[in-house]
CSV table of C-alpha atoms in Angstrom, one decimal:
chain,number,residue,atom,x,y,z
A,363,MET,CA,-0.1,0.0,0.0
A,364,GLU,CA,1.5,3.5,-1.0
A,365,LYS,CA,2.2,5.6,1.9
A,366,LEU,CA,0.0,8.7,2.2
A,367,THR,CA,2.3,11.8,1.2
A,368,ASP,CA,1.0,15.1,1.0
A,369,LYS,CA,1.4,15.0,-2.5
A,370,PHE,CA,-0.5,11.6,-3.0
A,371,ILE,CA,-3.2,12.9,-0.8
A,372,TRP,CA,-3.5,16.4,-2.6
A,373,LYS,CA,-3.5,14.4,-6.1
A,374,SER,CA,-6.3,12.2,-4.9
A,375,LEU,CA,-8.4,15.0,-3.6
A,376,LYS,CA,-8.1,17.1,-7.0
A,377,GLU,CA,-9.3,14.0,-8.7
A,378,GLY,CA,-12.4,13.8,-6.4
A,379,ASP,CA,-11.4,11.2,-4.0
A,380,LEU,CA,-13.6,11.6,-1.0
A,381,LYS,CA,-11.2,9.2,1.1
A,382,ALA,CA,-8.4,11.7,0.5
A,383,PHE,CA,-10.7,14.5,1.4
A,384,SER,CA,-11.6,12.9,4.5
A,385,VAL,CA,-8.0,12.2,5.5
A,386,LEU,CA,-7.3,15.9,4.6
A,387,PHE,CA,-10.0,17.2,6.9
A,388,GLU,CA,-9.2,14.7,9.9
A,389,SER,CA,-5.6,15.4,9.9
A,390,TYR,CA,-5.6,19.3,9.6
A,391,TYR,CA,-9.0,20.2,11.0
A,392,PRO,CA,-7.8,20.2,14.7
A,393,GLN,CA,-4.7,22.3,13.9
A,394,LEU,CA,-6.4,24.8,11.7
A,395,HIS,CA,-9.3,25.3,14.2
A,396,ASP,CA,-6.9,26.0,17.0
A,397,TYR,CA,-5.2,28.5,14.7
A,398,GLY,CA,-8.5,30.2,13.5
A,399,LEU,CA,-9.6,30.4,17.2
A,400,LYS,CA,-6.6,32.3,18.0
A,401,ILE,CA,-7.4,34.7,15.2
A,402,SER,CA,-11.2,35.2,15.6
A,403,LYS,CA,-11.5,34.4,19.2
A,404,ASN,CA,-14.9,33.2,18.4
A,405,GLU,CA,-15.6,29.4,18.6
A,406,ALA,CA,-19.0,29.5,16.4
A,407,LEU,CA,-17.4,31.7,13.7
A,408,THR,CA,-14.0,29.4,13.4
A,409,GLU,CA,-16.1,26.3,13.2
A,410,ASP,CA,-18.4,27.7,10.6
A,411,THR,CA,-15.5,29.3,8.6
A,412,LEU,CA,-13.3,26.2,8.8
A,413,GLN,CA,-16.1,24.0,7.4
A,414,ASP,CA,-17.0,26.4,4.8
A,415,PHE,CA,-13.4,26.5,3.8
A,416,PHE,CA,-13.0,23.0,3.5
A,417,LEU,CA,-16.0,22.9,1.3
A,418,TYR,CA,-14.6,25.5,-0.7
A,419,ILE,CA,-11.4,23.4,-1.2
A,420,TYR,CA,-13.6,20.2,-2.2
A,421,ASP,CA,-15.8,22.4,-4.5
A,422,HIS,CA,-12.9,24.2,-6.3
A,423,ARG,CA,-10.4,21.1,-6.2
A,424,GLU,CA,-9.9,20.9,-9.9
A,425,ASN,CA,-8.6,24.5,-10.0
A,426,LEU,CA,-5.9,23.9,-7.1
A,427,SER,CA,-2.4,24.2,-7.8
A,428,ASP,CA,-0.2,20.9,-7.4
A,429,LEU,CA,1.5,20.8,-3.8
A,430,GLU,CA,4.5,19.0,-2.3
A,431,THR,CA,3.1,19.9,1.3
A,432,ILE,CA,-0.3,20.6,2.3
A,433,ALA,CA,0.2,22.4,5.7
A,434,PRO,CA,1.5,25.9,4.2
A,435,TYR,CA,-1.1,26.2,1.8
A,436,LEU,CA,-3.9,25.4,4.2
A,437,PHE,CA,-2.7,27.7,7.0
A,438,THR,CA,-2.3,30.4,4.6
A,439,SER,CA,-5.2,30.0,2.7
A,440,TYR,CA,-7.7,29.4,5.8
A,441,LYS,CA,-6.1,32.7,7.4
A,442,ARG,CA,-7.2,34.6,4.2
A,443,PHE,CA,-10.5,33.0,4.2
A,444,LEU,CA,-11.3,33.7,7.9
A,445,LEU,CA,-10.2,37.2,7.9
A,446,LYS,CA,-12.1,37.9,4.8
A,447,VAL,CA,-15.2,36.6,6.6
A,448,MET,CA,-14.4,38.8,9.6
A,449,LYS,CA,-14.0,41.8,7.6
A,450,LYS,CA,-17.2,41.1,5.9
A,451,ASN,CA,-19.0,40.8,9.2
A,452,ALA,CA,-17.3,43.8,10.4
A,453,LYS,CA,-16.1,42.2,13.6
A,454,LEU,CA,-12.5,43.1,13.2
A,455,LYS,CA,-11.3,46.7,14.1
A,456,HIS,CA,-8.6,46.9,11.7
A,457,THR,CA,-9.4,48.2,8.4
A,458,ASP,CA,-6.3,47.7,6.7
A,459,PHE,CA,-6.3,44.2,5.1
A,460,SER,CA,-3.2,44.4,3.1
A,461,ASP,CA,-1.2,41.2,2.8
A,462,GLU,CA,0.5,41.9,6.1
A,463,VAL,CA,-2.0,41.4,8.7
A,464,LEU,CA,-0.4,40.7,12.0
A,465,ILE,CA,-2.5,38.3,14.1
A,466,ASP,CA,-2.3,38.8,17.9
A,467,LEU,CA,-2.5,35.2,19.3
A,468,LYS,CA,-2.8,34.7,23.0
A,469,PHE,CA,-1.5,31.7,24.3
A,470,THR,CA,-3.4,29.8,27.1
A,471,PRO,CA,-1.9,28.0,30.1
A,472,GLU,CA,-4.1,24.9,29.1
A,473,GLU,CA,-2.1,24.8,25.7
A,474,LEU,CA,1.1,24.2,27.9
A,475,LEU,CA,-0.6,22.2,30.4
A,476,THR,CA,1.2,18.9,31.8
A,477,ASN,CA,0.1,16.4,34.6
A,478,GLN,CA,2.4,18.0,37.4
A,479,GLU,CA,1.3,21.1,39.4
A,480,THR,CA,4.7,22.7,39.4
A,481,GLU,CA,4.8,22.3,35.4
A,482,SER,CA,1.2,24.0,35.5
A,483,PHE,CA,2.9,27.0,37.4
A,484,LYS,CA,5.5,27.0,34.9
A,485,ASN,CA,3.3,26.9,32.2
A,486,LYS,CA,1.2,29.9,33.4
A,487,ASN,CA,4.3,32.1,33.6
A,488,LEU,CA,5.5,30.7,29.9
A,489,ALA,CA,2.1,31.9,28.7
A,490,ASN,CA,2.3,35.1,30.3
A,491,LEU,CA,6.0,35.6,28.7
A,492,LEU,CA,4.8,34.3,25.2
A,493,ASN,CA,1.9,37.0,25.3
A,494,LYS,CA,4.3,39.7,25.9
A,495,LEU,CA,6.1,38.9,22.7
A,496,PRO,CA,5.6,41.0,19.5
A,497,LYS,CA,2.6,39.8,17.4
A,498,ARG,CA,4.9,38.4,14.6
A,499,GLN,CA,7.1,36.7,17.1
A,500,LYS,CA,4.0,35.0,18.8
A,501,GLU,CA,2.7,33.8,15.5
A,502,ALA,CA,5.9,32.3,14.4
A,503,VAL,CA,6.3,30.7,17.8
A,504,TYR,CA,2.8,29.3,17.6
A,505,LEU,CA,3.3,27.8,14.1
A,506,LYS,CA,6.6,26.2,14.9
A,507,TYR,CA,6.1,25.0,18.3
A,508,TYR,CA,2.1,24.3,18.5
A,509,SER,CA,1.3,23.5,15.0
A,510,GLY,CA,4.5,21.6,14.1
A,511,LEU,CA,5.4,23.7,11.1
A,512,LYS,CA,8.8,24.1,9.6
A,513,ALA,CA,10.5,27.4,9.0
A,514,LYS,CA,9.8,27.1,5.2
A,515,GLU,CA,6.2,26.2,5.8
A,516,ILE,CA,5.8,29.2,8.1
A,517,SER,CA,7.5,31.6,5.8
A,518,GLU,CA,4.7,30.6,3.3
A,519,VAL,CA,2.1,30.9,6.1
A,520,MET,CA,3.2,34.2,7.3
A,521,GLY,CA,4.3,35.7,3.8
A,522,ILE,CA,7.7,36.4,4.8
A,523,ASN,CA,11.1,34.9,3.5
A,524,TYR,CA,12.8,31.7,5.3
A,525,GLN,CA,15.5,34.1,6.8
A,526,SER,CA,12.9,36.5,8.6
A,527,VAL,CA,11.3,33.3,10.0
A,528,VAL,CA,14.7,31.9,11.4
A,529,ASN,CA,15.6,35.6,12.8
A,530,THR,CA,11.9,36.0,14.2
A,531,LEU,CA,12.0,32.8,16.0
A,532,HIS,CA,15.6,33.3,17.2
A,533,LYS,CA,14.4,36.8,18.6
A,534,ALA,CA,11.3,35.1,20.2
A,535,ILE,CA,13.6,32.6,22.0
A,536,ASN,CA,16.1,35.1,23.2
A,537,SER,CA,13.6,37.6,24.4
A,538,LEU,CA,12.0,34.5,26.4
A,539,LYS,CA,15.3,33.5,27.8
A,540,GLU,CA,15.9,37.1,28.8
A,541,GLU,CA,12.7,37.4,30.6
A,542,ILE,CA,13.3,34.0,32.4
A,543,SER,CA,16.7,34.9,33.4
A,544,ILE,CA,15.5,38.3,34.7
A,545,ILE,CA,12.5,36.3,36.7
A,546,LYS,CA,15.3,33.9,38.2
A,547,LEU,CA,17.6,36.7,39.2
A,548,PHE,CA,14.6,38.6,41.0
A,549,LYS,CA,13.5,35.1,42.7
A,550,LEU,CA,16.9,34.6,44.3
């Protein structure tokens, strides 16, 4: 049996294979849902737009470009789709919807939750530190560490070049390290 690669799944989807669509939906719905919820902060809107987005993909499958990797395309397209709906609903305060829309993601302690209470305490502090990062850094960190995307894929999703992603992640990690060092210094 052929291993289900992104290229194979996408090709099968474009040919109308419902099993490929099902695999795509089941594989990416949870990640896209979490990402959409970070953007919209509205559960119902996120679910509705995500279902509409997947239906749009299936309905327009014959016009889709060939892909080697699916994740960057889905994250980028869904982000645009969601922002378009939010703009239409006039629920987004920003009126500038240029290509560079910075998403202000918020990390929750639950996303960082582990089984131990000490870890929970650390996670709350980490969530606070992550939320202090600039918007672009937060989005890059979220896509890298919580959605599992590679730097090349993040560059596609965020619409910035590969080196900018690497630099952004590096700055975010350095900022977090610096904040943690300051906290440790004052707790001594």
